[in-house]
Every structure is written in structure tokens, then in C-alpha cells.
Amino acid sequence: MAFNRFRLMVRSALYAAVGVALVLVAVPDAAVGAIPDDNGQIAYWRSGELWLMDADGASPRPLVTTVVVDCCPAFSSDGTKIAFTGFDPDEPAPKGVVPDIWVIGADGSGLRNVTSLPGPDFALGPSWSPDGKQLVYATTDWDLWIVDVDTGARKQITFDRAHQNLPSWSPDGSLIAHCSMPVAGNLISGDENIWVMEPDGNNSRQLTTDGNSCSPAWSPDSSRIAYVTYDFSGPAPDDHADVWIMNADGSAKRNLTNNPKRFDRNPTWSPDGAKIAFDSAGPLRVREDPVLGEVFETDPPSDIYVVASGGGTPTQLTTGDQGDADPTWQPLPGIHRVGLVDPDQGMWYLREQGTVRSLFYGNPGDVPFLGDWDCDG
């Protein structure tokens, strides 16, 4: 997969009174493993298509093949829809090769163009509002815009001359993180950092200062941000990138992947906050193309990996030469963590399906202790 440095590299606890001896406890995310079925599928880019796979890498299958997928798939907070950047190759020029924001159901239904900008304008890098009604994205002027998913009504939220891209809306709805690259005169400075602002564009503030950071991704509880830092300090073959994590205020930065000579990019959190998926490729090599001239490529191409958000050895989920990138993890919000522990049995959880809810033990295959009950009756 061709590599360009300036290409966009581009988620209620319920307390119930029950007639058994249970102990209320505070359960931090890091102390709890994956809630059964809480981490849904992973959608990702594969050679211009949108694919899905199970959270362990099993059952990879195509979801979108009729529209060319350029990058940046993003699950809605309820896990039912996926937004992405792409274009319809059958449309006449200039629009046919210019990307818009598209949305499709996670079941493959309802594919449609949400922005439908007139060519040569483009839109890219979508991120959902927590209520699933809006998407924030970057456009031709490198400002950030918000579009109403149902009506297509758009509004601009940044107006400066810096290049803004890859926005990420916090799950609590309070902030939008994004990459920003200053412009001096008619020249891009090349220094890219992560900023946050309120959804109306106000109260913007800078979180990173290294000049090579982008691709912010919020943790499910909005307390942390995963992001990518690039290192271009040496000769091109030594360029690399790592996934980092910081607090939402920019403090406590730490290198999560620390993988020299590879490009670890495009992080996405598991819905339980315990893991981060990302794509990894590299190292770089230079190839002479008869048409394009000097082309930088990663060898081998990118694959999808998963690592514990606290650190550790990544697990590879995809293989092959097709290039897999831009993962996004499906939330399944019908399941909620319950802060109740039976000292003899362990953690119990709640599954919510409409008004019917079940309290069940956290190990797959165990029989529910209390069965089902109607929380409304």
C-alpha cells in the first residue's frame, strides 16, 4: 500500500435490589475483563473495500464492494451503522473519484451518501456524535464540519487557516479531538498536533506539542485518548510510528506499542476499554514507479493487531498481502456493567434487550443465577 506522510492515516450501571447477599463494589475498567459479547465486530479497510471480522479475527467478510472505500470507517455508538470515506466509481468526473461521507448499516443495508458534495469538493474522516444523529468530518478547505445524518444539513465549526482533519467525537459528547497542522503563508508547517474543542468549535486547546501526532481516538469513558506519533527524524527507511495513550487533558502520555521500524496507526478502543486495535505496516521502502516516480511503500503491507490498553504483546488478527487498515470496533450498548459482586461466584452483568433484562454470571456457558425479569414491571 502506497504511503504518503500527509495522507490521512489515517467509543447505566444499573444497581438492583435483589434478595440475595451481593456486595456493592466500585469496578474500574482496567480491573474487569471483557464483558461477554460486549466487544462486537471489527470493521476495517481492505484494498478499497469495507470488511468485517469477529473480534478475534475470525470470519472476515466484505461489507461494501460497490463503493470505493478510501479510509476511516467509524461505528455509531449503538453499533448499528458504519460511516466511512468513499466514492462511487460510476459517477462521472469530477465527482466520481472525489470522496464523500457514506453510511451503511452494520448488517449491510441502507448504503447511502450523506454529504453528496459537488466535485471537486471532498469530505473525509467521519466521527459520530454520541446520539448517532450527526457526523463531524473534514472537507476541502481543511476545516471541520458537522452534518445531520438524516437531513444532510451541514454547519462549519472551524474557520482558521490551519489544516484540521481526523476529528473524533468524545463518547460523552463534550469534546471533539482532531489533528491540526498550521499554515504559514501558503506553506504547511509540517507540524501536526492533537487539539480538543467543544462541538461548536469553541474553547480549543492543544494536547500534544511534538509536531508529529494525529489519529486521536477516545476511550469509551472519555477519560483517555489513543493517538499516533510519527518519527521522521532519520532517513526514510527508518521512519516509523507508534500508538500512544494520554489522559483527556494531555497528561500522562505513554508509548503503547513502541515498535521501531514499523508503522502502528489508526487506533480504536474496544467497547469495554480493555483493548486497542490498530493497523501495523512497514518498514518503508522506496520504489520507482514509471508514472508516479518515487513511491514510498510499506513492506509488508498493513495488518490489524490488538493489544491490551495497559500494554503487552500485540496479537495479529489479519494476514496476507492485500493490506488491512483503519479498524473500528463495534459497540454493543445493550450490555452494561453492573457494580455487583457475589463473593462466592464473581462478577455479574446485565444484558438489556428492550425491557427484558437478565442478570447472569460473567463466564460464557454459566447458567444465569437469577434468570430474567421485567425491569418495568
GROMACS .gro file of C-alpha atoms in nm:
model
  377
    1MET     CA    1   0.000   0.000   0.000
    2ALA     CA    2   0.149   0.331  -0.108
    3PHE     CA    3   0.245   0.554   0.184
    4ASN     CA    4   0.223   0.932   0.194
    5ARG     CA    5   0.328   1.117   0.507
    6PHE     CA    6   0.047   1.365   0.472
    7ARG     CA    7  -0.220   1.114   0.373
    8LEU     CA    8  -0.486   1.076   0.641
    9MET     CA    9  -0.375   0.770   0.840
   10VAL     CA   10  -0.550   0.773   0.856
   11ARG     CA   11  -1.627   0.477   2.165
   12SER     CA   12  -2.601   0.288   3.325
   13ALA     CA   13  -2.452   0.098   3.553
   14LEU     CA   14  -2.777  -0.043   3.699
   15TYR     CA   15  -2.799  -0.116   4.068
   16ALA     CA   16  -3.087  -0.352   4.152
   17ALA     CA   17  -3.226  -0.454   4.487
   18VAL     CA   18  -3.230  -0.834   4.481
   19GLY     CA   19  -3.299  -1.087   4.751
   20VAL     CA   20  -2.951  -1.241   4.767
   21ALA     CA   21  -2.632  -1.147   4.950
   22LEU     CA   22  -2.447  -0.928   4.700
   23VAL     CA   23  -2.174  -0.673   4.773
   24LEU     CA   24  -2.162  -0.334   4.600
   25VAL     CA   25  -1.814  -0.251   4.474
   26ALA     CA   26  -1.650   0.007   4.252
   27VAL     CA   27  -1.513  -0.166   3.944
   28PRO     CA   28  -1.259   0.031   3.734
   29ASP     CA   29  -1.245  -0.056   3.364
   30ALA     CA   30  -0.889  -0.183   3.383
   31ALA     CA   31  -0.980  -0.434   3.652
   32VAL     CA   32  -1.256  -0.603   3.456
   33GLY     CA   33  -1.207  -0.830   3.157
   34ALA     CA   34  -1.429  -0.825   2.851
   35ILE     CA   35  -1.798  -0.847   2.932
   36PRO     CA   36  -1.937  -1.147   2.742
   37ASP     CA   37  -2.039  -1.034   2.393
   38ASP     CA   38  -1.965  -0.671   2.484
   39ASN     CA   39  -1.691  -0.634   2.222
   40GLY     CA   40  -1.859  -0.662   1.886
   41GLN     CA   41  -1.717  -0.699   1.538
   42ILE     CA   42  -1.428  -0.503   1.388
   43ALA     CA   43  -1.483  -0.320   1.060
   44TYR     CA   44  -1.177  -0.227   0.856
   45TRP     CA   45  -1.042  -0.114   0.519
   46ARG     CA   46  -0.918  -0.383   0.280
   47SER     CA   47  -0.793  -0.287  -0.067
   48GLY     CA   48  -1.062  -0.027  -0.131
   49GLU     CA   49  -1.344  -0.224   0.033
   50LEU     CA   50  -1.508  -0.227   0.376
   51TRP     CA   51  -1.476  -0.560   0.559
   52LEU     CA   52  -1.599  -0.705   0.887
   53MET     CA   53  -1.449  -0.970   1.114
   54ASP     CA   54  -1.512  -1.107   1.460
   55ALA     CA   55  -1.319  -0.951   1.748
   56ASP     CA   56  -1.071  -1.241   1.741
   57GLY     CA   57  -1.009  -1.207   1.365
   58ALA     CA   58  -1.236  -1.495   1.266
   59SER     CA   59  -1.489  -1.486   0.980
   60PRO     CA   60  -1.352  -1.196   0.769
   61ARG     CA   61  -1.608  -1.095   0.507
   62PRO     CA   62  -1.674  -0.799   0.273
   63LEU     CA   63  -1.948  -0.549   0.358
   64VAL     CA   64  -1.907  -0.275   0.095
   65THR     CA   65  -1.771  -0.352  -0.252
   66THR     CA   66  -1.979  -0.130  -0.487
   67VAL     CA   67  -1.837   0.196  -0.347
   68VAL     CA   68  -1.462   0.252  -0.334
   69VAL     CA   69  -1.376   0.285   0.035
   70ASP     CA   70  -1.094   0.535   0.080
   71CYS     CA   71  -1.047   0.526   0.459
   72CYS     CA   72  -1.174   0.593   0.805
   73PRO     CA   73  -1.467   0.363   0.888
   74ALA     CA   74  -1.639   0.451   1.217
   75PHE     CA   75  -1.911   0.264   1.406
   76SER     CA   76  -2.201   0.460   1.553
   77SER     CA   77  -2.228   0.449   1.932
   78ASP     CA   78  -2.514   0.198   1.916
   79GLY     CA   79  -2.317  -0.029   1.684
   80THR     CA   80  -2.586  -0.037   1.415
   81LYS     CA   81  -2.424   0.184   1.149
   82ILE     CA   82  -2.082   0.248   0.997
   83ALA     CA   83  -1.971   0.577   0.842
   84PHE     CA   84  -1.672   0.587   0.606
   85THR     CA   85  -1.498   0.793   0.341
   86GLY     CA   86  -1.552   0.670  -0.013
   87PHE     CA   87  -1.669   0.745  -0.365
   88ASP     CA   88  -1.886   0.592  -0.636
   89PRO     CA   89  -1.661   0.499  -0.930
   90ASP     CA   90  -1.960   0.502  -1.167
   91GLU     CA   91  -2.028   0.871  -1.112
   92PRO     CA   92  -1.897   1.097  -1.388
   93ALA     CA   93  -1.595   1.320  -1.333
   94PRO     CA   94  -1.507   1.522  -1.140
   95LYS     CA   95  -1.724   1.373  -0.869
   96GLY     CA   96  -1.654   1.007  -0.947
   97VAL     CA   97  -1.313   0.999  -0.779
   98VAL     CA   98  -1.377   1.256  -0.506
   99PRO     CA   99  -1.467   1.113  -0.164
  100ASP     CA  100  -1.782   1.181   0.039
  101ILE     CA  101  -1.906   1.053   0.374
  102TRP     CA  102  -2.115   0.738   0.334
  103VAL     CA  103  -2.320   0.541   0.587
  104ILE     CA  104  -2.423   0.175   0.583
  105GLY     CA  105  -2.597  -0.049   0.833
  106ALA     CA  106  -2.376  -0.298   1.015
  107ASP     CA  107  -2.592  -0.567   0.852
  108GLY     CA  108  -2.509  -0.433   0.504
  109SER     CA  109  -2.837  -0.249   0.448
  110GLY     CA  110  -2.908   0.115   0.363
  111LEU     CA  111  -2.587   0.224   0.188
  112ARG     CA  112  -2.612   0.596   0.111
  113ASN     CA  113  -2.409   0.911   0.052
  114VAL     CA  114  -2.457   1.152   0.343
  115THR     CA  115  -2.264   1.460   0.223
  116SER     CA  116  -2.300   1.445  -0.159
  117LEU     CA  117  -2.070   1.742  -0.206
  118PRO     CA  118  -2.033   1.882  -0.558
  119GLY     CA  119  -1.699   1.789  -0.714
  120PRO     CA  120  -1.419   1.867  -0.672
  121ASP     CA  121  -1.506   1.923  -0.305
  122PHE     CA  122  -1.444   1.625  -0.077
  123ALA     CA  123  -1.532   1.508   0.274
  124LEU     CA  124  -1.335   1.260   0.482
  125GLY     CA  125  -1.260   1.121   0.828
  126PRO     CA  126  -1.609   1.094   0.986
  127SER     CA  127  -1.682   1.054   1.357
  128TRP     CA  128  -2.028   1.007   1.511
  129SER     CA  129  -2.197   1.219   1.775
  130PRO     CA  130  -2.295   1.004   2.075
  131ASP     CA  131  -2.665   1.018   1.982
  132GLY     CA  132  -2.593   0.895   1.627
  133LYS     CA  133  -2.766   1.193   1.466
  134GLN     CA  134  -2.460   1.383   1.341
  135LEU     CA  135  -2.115   1.325   1.195
  136VAL     CA  136  -1.813   1.553   1.220
  137TYR     CA  137  -1.565   1.543   0.932
  138ALA     CA  138  -1.300   1.740   0.741
  139THR     CA  139  -1.355   1.887   0.397
  140THR     CA  140  -1.177   2.053   0.104
  141ASP     CA  141  -1.088   2.370   0.292
  142TRP     CA  142  -0.937   2.158   0.574
  143ASP     CA  143  -1.191   2.290   0.820
  144LEU     CA  144  -1.422   2.072   1.026
  145TRP     CA  145  -1.793   2.046   0.955
  146ILE     CA  146  -2.089   1.870   1.115
  147VAL     CA  147  -2.361   1.708   0.904
  148ASP     CA  148  -2.706   1.591   1.011
  149VAL     CA  149  -2.718   1.226   0.905
  150ASP     CA  150  -3.092   1.232   0.823
  151THR     CA  151  -3.131   1.571   0.655
  152GLY     CA  152  -2.782   1.638   0.516
  153ALA     CA  153  -2.782   1.987   0.671
  154ARG     CA  154  -2.424   2.100   0.732
  155LYS     CA  155  -2.252   2.357   0.952
  156GLN     CA  156  -1.889   2.465   0.972
  157ILE     CA  157  -1.725   2.464   1.316
  158THR     CA  158  -1.362   2.568   1.246
  159PHE     CA  159  -1.260   2.876   1.049
  160ASP     CA  160  -0.883   2.926   1.086
  161ARG     CA  161  -0.618   2.864   0.821
  162ALA     CA  162  -0.469   2.557   0.987
  163HIS     CA  163  -0.534   2.218   0.830
  164GLN     CA  164  -0.781   2.031   1.053
  165ASN     CA  165  -0.851   1.663   0.999
  166LEU     CA  166  -0.938   1.325   1.153
  167PRO     CA  167  -1.187   1.451   1.415
  168SER     CA  168  -1.301   1.221   1.696
  169TRP     CA  169  -1.616   1.299   1.899
  170SER     CA  170  -1.590   1.202   2.267
  171PRO     CA  171  -1.846   0.941   2.382
  172ASP     CA  172  -1.976   1.181   2.648
  173GLY     CA  173  -2.040   1.440   2.375
  174SER     CA  174  -1.844   1.721   2.538
  175LEU     CA  175  -1.535   1.745   2.314
  176ILE     CA  176  -1.407   1.682   1.963
  177ALA     CA  177  -1.040   1.585   1.932
  178HIS     CA  178  -0.870   1.644   1.597
  179CYS     CA  179  -0.537   1.690   1.423
  180SER     CA  180  -0.422   2.040   1.335
  181MET     CA  181  -0.137   2.148   1.110
  182PRO     CA  182  -0.050   2.523   1.097
  183VAL     CA  183  -0.020   2.710   0.769
  184ALA     CA  184   0.231   2.994   0.727
  185GLY     CA  185   0.170   3.200   0.415
  186ASN     CA  186   0.088   2.936   0.156
  187LEU     CA  187   0.304   2.668   0.315
  188ILE     CA  188   0.203   2.391   0.553
  189SER     CA  189   0.437   2.390   0.851
  190GLY     CA  190   0.451   2.010   0.871
  191ASP     CA  191   0.399   2.023   1.249
  192GLU     CA  192   0.083   1.828   1.328
  193ASN     CA  193  -0.059   1.806   1.680
  194ILE     CA  194  -0.376   1.697   1.855
  195TRP     CA  195  -0.620   1.956   1.983
  196VAL     CA  196  -0.961   1.936   2.150
  197MET     CA  197  -1.254   2.175   2.131
  198GLU     CA  198  -1.621   2.187   2.218
  199PRO     CA  199  -1.862   2.065   1.946
  200ASP     CA  200  -1.946   2.424   1.850
  201GLY     CA  201  -1.577   2.494   1.781
  202ASN     CA  202  -1.516   2.699   2.096
  203ASN     CA  203  -1.254   2.663   2.369
  204SER     CA  204  -0.993   2.493   2.155
  205ARG     CA  205  -0.676   2.380   2.329
  206GLN     CA  206  -0.362   2.189   2.231
  207LEU     CA  207  -0.279   1.850   2.385
  208THR     CA  208   0.043   1.744   2.207
  209THR     CA  209   0.349   1.951   2.114
  210ASP     CA  210   0.581   1.703   1.939
  211GLY     CA  211   0.464   1.809   1.590
  212ASN     CA  212   0.406   1.455   1.463
  213SER     CA  213   0.084   1.337   1.630
  214CYS     CA  214  -0.254   1.257   1.479
  215SER     CA  215  -0.537   0.997   1.466
  216PRO     CA  216  -0.698   1.063   1.806
  217ALA     CA  217  -0.943   0.800   1.938
  218TRP     CA  218  -1.140   0.839   2.263
  219SER     CA  219  -1.169   0.567   2.524
  220PRO     CA  220  -1.528   0.455   2.591
  221ASP     CA  221  -1.543   0.655   2.917
  222SER     CA  222  -1.395   0.970   2.754
  223SER     CA  223  -1.110   0.978   3.006
  224ARG     CA  224  -0.824   0.889   2.767
  225ILE     CA  225  -0.718   0.937   2.407
  226ALA     CA  226  -0.521   0.691   2.198
  227TYR     CA  227  -0.327   0.850   1.915
  228VAL     CA  228  -0.035   0.803   1.677
  229THR     CA  229   0.305   0.970   1.690
  230TYR     CA  230   0.527   0.954   1.381
  231ASP     CA  231   0.905   0.966   1.384
  232PHE     CA  232   1.056   1.116   1.069
  233SER     CA  233   1.384   1.218   1.231
  234GLY     CA  234   1.607   0.976   1.040
  235PRO     CA  235   1.640   0.864   0.678
  236ALA     CA  236   1.313   0.749   0.516
  237PRO     CA  237   1.374   0.376   0.570
  238ASP     CA  238   1.394   0.441   0.947
  239ASP     CA  239   1.063   0.629   0.965
  240HIS     CA  240   0.812   0.466   1.198
  241ALA     CA  241   0.503   0.533   1.408
  242ASP     CA  242   0.370   0.415   1.744
  243VAL     CA  243   0.034   0.416   1.919
  244TRP     CA  244   0.036   0.627   2.234
  245ILE     CA  245  -0.219   0.691   2.510
  246MET     CA  246  -0.273   1.009   2.711
  247ASN     CA  247  -0.532   1.142   2.952
  248ALA     CA  248  -0.805   1.362   2.809
  249ASP     CA  249  -0.623   1.672   2.938
  250GLY     CA  250  -0.299   1.574   2.760
  251SER     CA  251  -0.119   1.442   3.067
  252ALA     CA  252   0.040   1.101   3.132
  253LYS     CA  253   0.149   1.030   2.775
  254ARG     CA  254   0.289   0.681   2.722
  255ASN     CA  255   0.403   0.475   2.426
  256LEU     CA  256   0.176   0.171   2.395
  257THR     CA  257   0.327  -0.021   2.101
  258ASN     CA  258   0.690   0.103   2.090
  259ASN     CA  259   0.765  -0.077   1.765
  260PRO     CA  260   1.068   0.074   1.580
  261LYS     CA  261   1.079   0.036   1.201
  262ARG     CA  262   0.704  -0.030   1.176
  263PHE     CA  263   0.406   0.199   1.134
  264ASP     CA  264   0.148   0.137   1.406
  265ARG     CA  265  -0.150   0.356   1.321
  266ASN     CA  266  -0.524   0.421   1.341
  267PRO     CA  267  -0.609   0.304   1.695
  268THR     CA  268  -0.962   0.214   1.804
  269TRP     CA  269  -1.075   0.112   2.154
  270SER     CA  270  -1.269  -0.200   2.237
  271PRO     CA  271  -1.607  -0.106   2.386
  272ASP     CA  272  -1.501  -0.237   2.728
  273GLY     CA  273  -1.185  -0.022   2.722
  274ALA     CA  274  -0.959  -0.322   2.782
  275LYS     CA  275  -0.802  -0.343   2.433
  276ILE     CA  276  -0.695  -0.129   2.140
  277ALA     CA  277  -0.698  -0.244   1.778
  278PHE     CA  278  -0.467  -0.077   1.526
  279ASP     CA  279  -0.303  -0.141   1.193
  280SER     CA  280   0.070  -0.204   1.160
  281ALA     CA  281   0.287  -0.199   0.848
  282GLY     CA  282   0.640  -0.149   0.740
  283PRO     CA  283   0.915  -0.070   0.734
  284LEU     CA  284   0.926   0.180   0.448
  285ARG     CA  285   1.090   0.111   0.116
  286VAL     CA  286   1.127   0.331  -0.190
  287ARG     CA  287   1.005   0.206  -0.528
  288GLU     CA  288   1.041   0.375  -0.866
  289ASP     CA  289   0.707   0.385  -1.047
  290PRO     CA  290   0.710   0.461  -1.425
  291VAL     CA  291   0.417   0.702  -1.385
  292LEU     CA  292   0.436   0.828  -1.027
  293GLY     CA  293   0.813   0.833  -0.992
  294GLU     CA  294   0.947   0.775  -0.641
  295VAL     CA  295   0.687   0.595  -0.427
  296PHE     CA  296   0.715   0.513  -0.059
  297GLU     CA  297   0.558   0.181   0.035
  298THR     CA  298   0.538  -0.029   0.347
  299ASP     CA  299   0.677  -0.379   0.319
  300PRO     CA  300   0.498  -0.586   0.432
  301PRO     CA  301   0.158  -0.416   0.389
  302SER     CA  302  -0.052  -0.335   0.693
  303ASP     CA  303  -0.244  -0.587   0.903
  304ILE     CA  304  -0.477  -0.546   1.202
  305TYR     CA  305  -0.345  -0.612   1.553
  306VAL     CA  306  -0.495  -0.595   1.904
  307VAL     CA  307  -0.311  -0.507   2.225
  308ALA     CA  308  -0.422  -0.464   2.586
  309SER     CA  309  -0.476  -0.095   2.664
  310GLY     CA  310  -0.246  -0.137   2.961
  311GLY     CA  311   0.033  -0.266   2.737
  312GLY     CA  312   0.169  -0.603   2.633
  313THR     CA  313   0.239  -0.809   2.324
  314PRO     CA  314   0.004  -0.736   2.032
  315THR     CA  315  -0.198  -1.018   1.874
  316GLN     CA  316  -0.218  -1.022   1.494
  317LEU     CA  317  -0.573  -1.060   1.358
  318THR     CA  318  -0.526  -1.042   0.980
  319THR     CA  319  -0.264  -1.172   0.739
  320GLY     CA  320  -0.192  -1.152   0.367
  321ASP     CA  321  -0.065  -0.905   0.109
  322GLN     CA  322  -0.392  -0.719   0.048
  323GLY     CA  323  -0.333  -0.455   0.315
  324ASP     CA  324  -0.577  -0.426   0.607
  325ALA     CA  325  -0.608  -0.093   0.787
  326ASP     CA  326  -0.831   0.159   0.966
  327PRO     CA  327  -1.006  -0.070   1.218
  328THR     CA  328  -1.315   0.043   1.410
  329TRP     CA  329  -1.467  -0.161   1.692
  330GLN     CA  330  -1.842  -0.219   1.717
  331PRO     CA  331  -2.008  -0.120   2.046
  332LEU     CA  332  -2.290  -0.340   2.173
  333PRO     CA  333  -2.458  -0.097   2.412
  334GLY     CA  334  -2.736  -0.340   2.504
  335ILE     CA  335  -2.498  -0.485   2.764
  336HIS     CA  336  -2.399  -0.283   3.069
  337ARG     CA  337  -2.155  -0.346   3.351
  338VAL     CA  338  -2.319  -0.386   3.693
  339GLY     CA  339  -2.118  -0.298   4.005
  340LEU     CA  340  -2.238  -0.604   4.197
  341VAL     CA  341  -2.020  -0.893   4.308
  342ASP     CA  342  -2.119  -1.220   4.471
  343PRO     CA  343  -1.813  -1.313   4.679
  344ASP     CA  344  -1.863  -1.681   4.602
  345GLN     CA  345  -1.946  -1.651   4.233
  346GLY     CA  346  -1.767  -1.339   4.099
  347MET     CA  347  -1.878  -1.058   3.868
  348TRP     CA  348  -2.232  -1.047   3.732
  349TYR     CA  349  -2.354  -0.842   3.435
  350LEU     CA  350  -2.675  -0.714   3.281
  351ARG     CA  351  -2.796  -0.786   2.930
  352GLU     CA  352  -3.062  -0.544   2.809
  353GLN     CA  353  -3.292  -0.626   2.520
  354GLY     CA  354  -3.581  -0.383   2.509
  355THR     CA  355  -3.747  -0.407   2.851
  356VAL     CA  356  -3.638  -0.763   2.921
  357ARG     CA  357  -3.311  -0.785   3.113
  358SER     CA  358  -3.111  -1.072   3.255
  359LEU     CA  359  -2.854  -1.086   3.531
  360PHE     CA  360  -2.601  -1.355   3.455
  361TYR     CA  361  -2.257  -1.468   3.557
  362GLY     CA  362  -1.966  -1.335   3.352
  363ASN     CA  363  -1.813  -1.661   3.233
  364PRO     CA  364  -1.952  -1.789   2.900
  365GLY     CA  365  -2.161  -2.101   2.943
  366ASP     CA  366  -2.267  -2.039   3.301
  367VAL     CA  367  -2.639  -2.058   3.386
  368PRO     CA  368  -2.798  -1.728   3.497
  369PHE     CA  369  -2.841  -1.727   3.873
  370LEU     CA  370  -3.147  -1.505   3.888
  371GLY     CA  371  -3.294  -1.561   3.541
  372ASP     CA  372  -3.483  -1.290   3.354
  373TRP     CA  373  -3.701  -1.021   3.495
  374ASP     CA  374  -3.901  -0.729   3.361
  375CYS     CA  375  -3.743  -0.409   3.492
  376ASP     CA  376  -4.058  -0.213   3.409
  377GLY     CA  377  -4.299  -0.444   3.588
   0.00000   0.00000   0.00000
